[in-house]
Amino acid sequence: MTSPTARRIFAPLAAAAVALGGLALIDHLPAPAAAVSHAVHSSAALPDALAPGGPAPQGAAPHSRMDGVVHQTGAVTNEQRTAVLDYWTSDRMAAAQPITSLVESTLGLTEPLQSSAGTEPQASSPNSDGDRWNDGGKVTRTTGKVYLTMDGRDFTCSASVVDSANRSTLVTAGHCAKDGKGSWAQNWTFVPGYSSGDSPHGKFTARDLMVVPQWSNRADDSYDFAMVVLNEDGGTAVQDRVGAQRISFDTWTEQSVSRGVQVYTFGYPAASPYNGRELHYCSGRTVPDTGGTTANGVRCTMTQGSSGGPWFSGFDPATGTGTISSVVSFKYADDRGTQYGPRLGTEARDLFDHASKL
């Protein structure tokens, strides 16, 4: 089921544009930051396979469907990987906007929520509404910031490394890989452990992005999740460098949904009052969405940029480890204090199984 697009502020860009008066609205959105020249989106700046609207890498289809999986090939040759890494200069990374910041501006949502984003560091709490994470642990390495280009604009998201056979698989939000029924992301790069502009564990480009048909065909928020398979960095797989978190596809039973699940959610919120430079978290017991999806919600003031960040059940603050059962997905415009995440179930398991074999 798909929630009402006009009420969502973590909505896909194309879907929100349609809801607010058609795709032509995109043409009237603010231009990218001055640090990003229009020239960098031309075929002269990137190989044809990576330039917006360009063909897929040689020998690969732009996207295909198999066993409930819709996928897009990323950077597969050395030339393509180098081009993506070269694309993300420090200026472009600094200028990239949280994935739905333009949608929020069109909806007129300019007043930030009050949050604890700028308060003094505190010990972790089972009831945080968006504090900075200061307790260290594995979560600070396995969670990372994502940089991507969508329809010629540069954006940020969040993602997490999950334990997989290929040691190179991430889970993130569907809208951080594909704009619902719209375009696929390009220049997709993961920076594990990102902090204040630093990339302490390197940068990993994507070689494949995958979503389920329910997201690709309908932008259904109940299925707003994606798996991304990364290239190695300097001959090392991401899991070998930073570790990985467990992932579960059977957390959301009828009983657990009814009584609520204690979760910790993480990401890099970048819209005001946050600045996207540090890892933040929310924690609390979930409630089911009553707006037309099968997602679950938790009280949280984290803003855009946190999209795709992991939701943990059974999280241990002392070690920074847990089991990922959802990802940061969307909020409603009339309830900006609740963050929703889709249930990782059978469809997500099939997606993961496919990704982990690549």
mmCIF file of C-alpha atoms in Angstrom, residues 9-10 104-105 108-118 129 269-275 300-304 331 333 335-337:
data_model
loop_
_atom_site.group_PDB
_atom_site.id
_atom_site.type_symbol
_atom_site.label_atom_id
_atom_site.label_comp_id
_atom_site.label_asym_id
_atom_site.label_seq_id
_atom_site.Cartn_x
_atom_site.Cartn_y
_atom_site.Cartn_z
ATOM 1 C CA ILE A 9 8.275 14.617 3.342
ATOM 2 C CA PHE A 10 10.643 11.680 2.726
ATOM 3 C CA GLU A 104 10.320 19.846 1.609
ATOM 4 C CA SER A 105 10.834 23.305 0.139
ATOM 5 C CA GLY A 108 6.480 24.843 2.399
ATOM 6 C CA LEU A 109 7.848 22.971 5.427
ATOM 7 C CA THR A 110 10.395 25.548 6.523
ATOM 8 C CA GLU A 111 10.115 25.478 10.317
ATOM 9 C CA PRO A 112 12.551 22.963 11.841
ATOM 10 C CA LEU A 113 11.523 20.703 14.666
ATOM 11 C CA GLN A 114 13.020 21.331 18.072
ATOM 12 C CA SER A 115 15.591 18.650 18.724
ATOM 13 C CA SER A 116 18.576 17.796 20.862
ATOM 14 C CA ALA A 117 20.941 17.878 17.878
ATOM 15 C CA GLY A 118 23.100 20.620 19.314
ATOM 16 C CA ASP A 129 14.558 11.690 19.696
ATOM 17 C CA PRO A 269 20.346 13.954 9.090
ATOM 18 C CA ALA A 270 21.322 17.015 7.083
ATOM 19 C CA ALA A 271 18.270 19.303 6.958
ATOM 20 C CA SER A 272 17.931 21.929 9.708
ATOM 21 C CA PRO A 273 18.598 21.771 12.637
ATOM 22 C CA TYR A 274 21.157 19.109 11.672
ATOM 23 C CA ASN A 275 24.100 19.550 9.311
ATOM 24 C CA CYS A 300 12.242 10.846 15.979
ATOM 25 C CA THR A 301 13.222 14.366 14.907
ATOM 26 C CA MET A 302 15.980 13.295 12.507
ATOM 27 C CA THR A 303 15.550 14.989 9.157
ATOM 28 C CA GLN A 304 16.348 14.226 5.518
ATOM 29 C CA LYS A 331 7.612 10.993 7.590
ATOM 30 C CA ALA A 333 4.038 16.348 6.778
ATOM 31 C CA ASP A 335 3.554 14.510 11.998
ATOM 32 C CA ARG A 336 7.183 15.387 11.543
ATOM 33 C CA GLY A 337 8.057 13.908 14.933
#
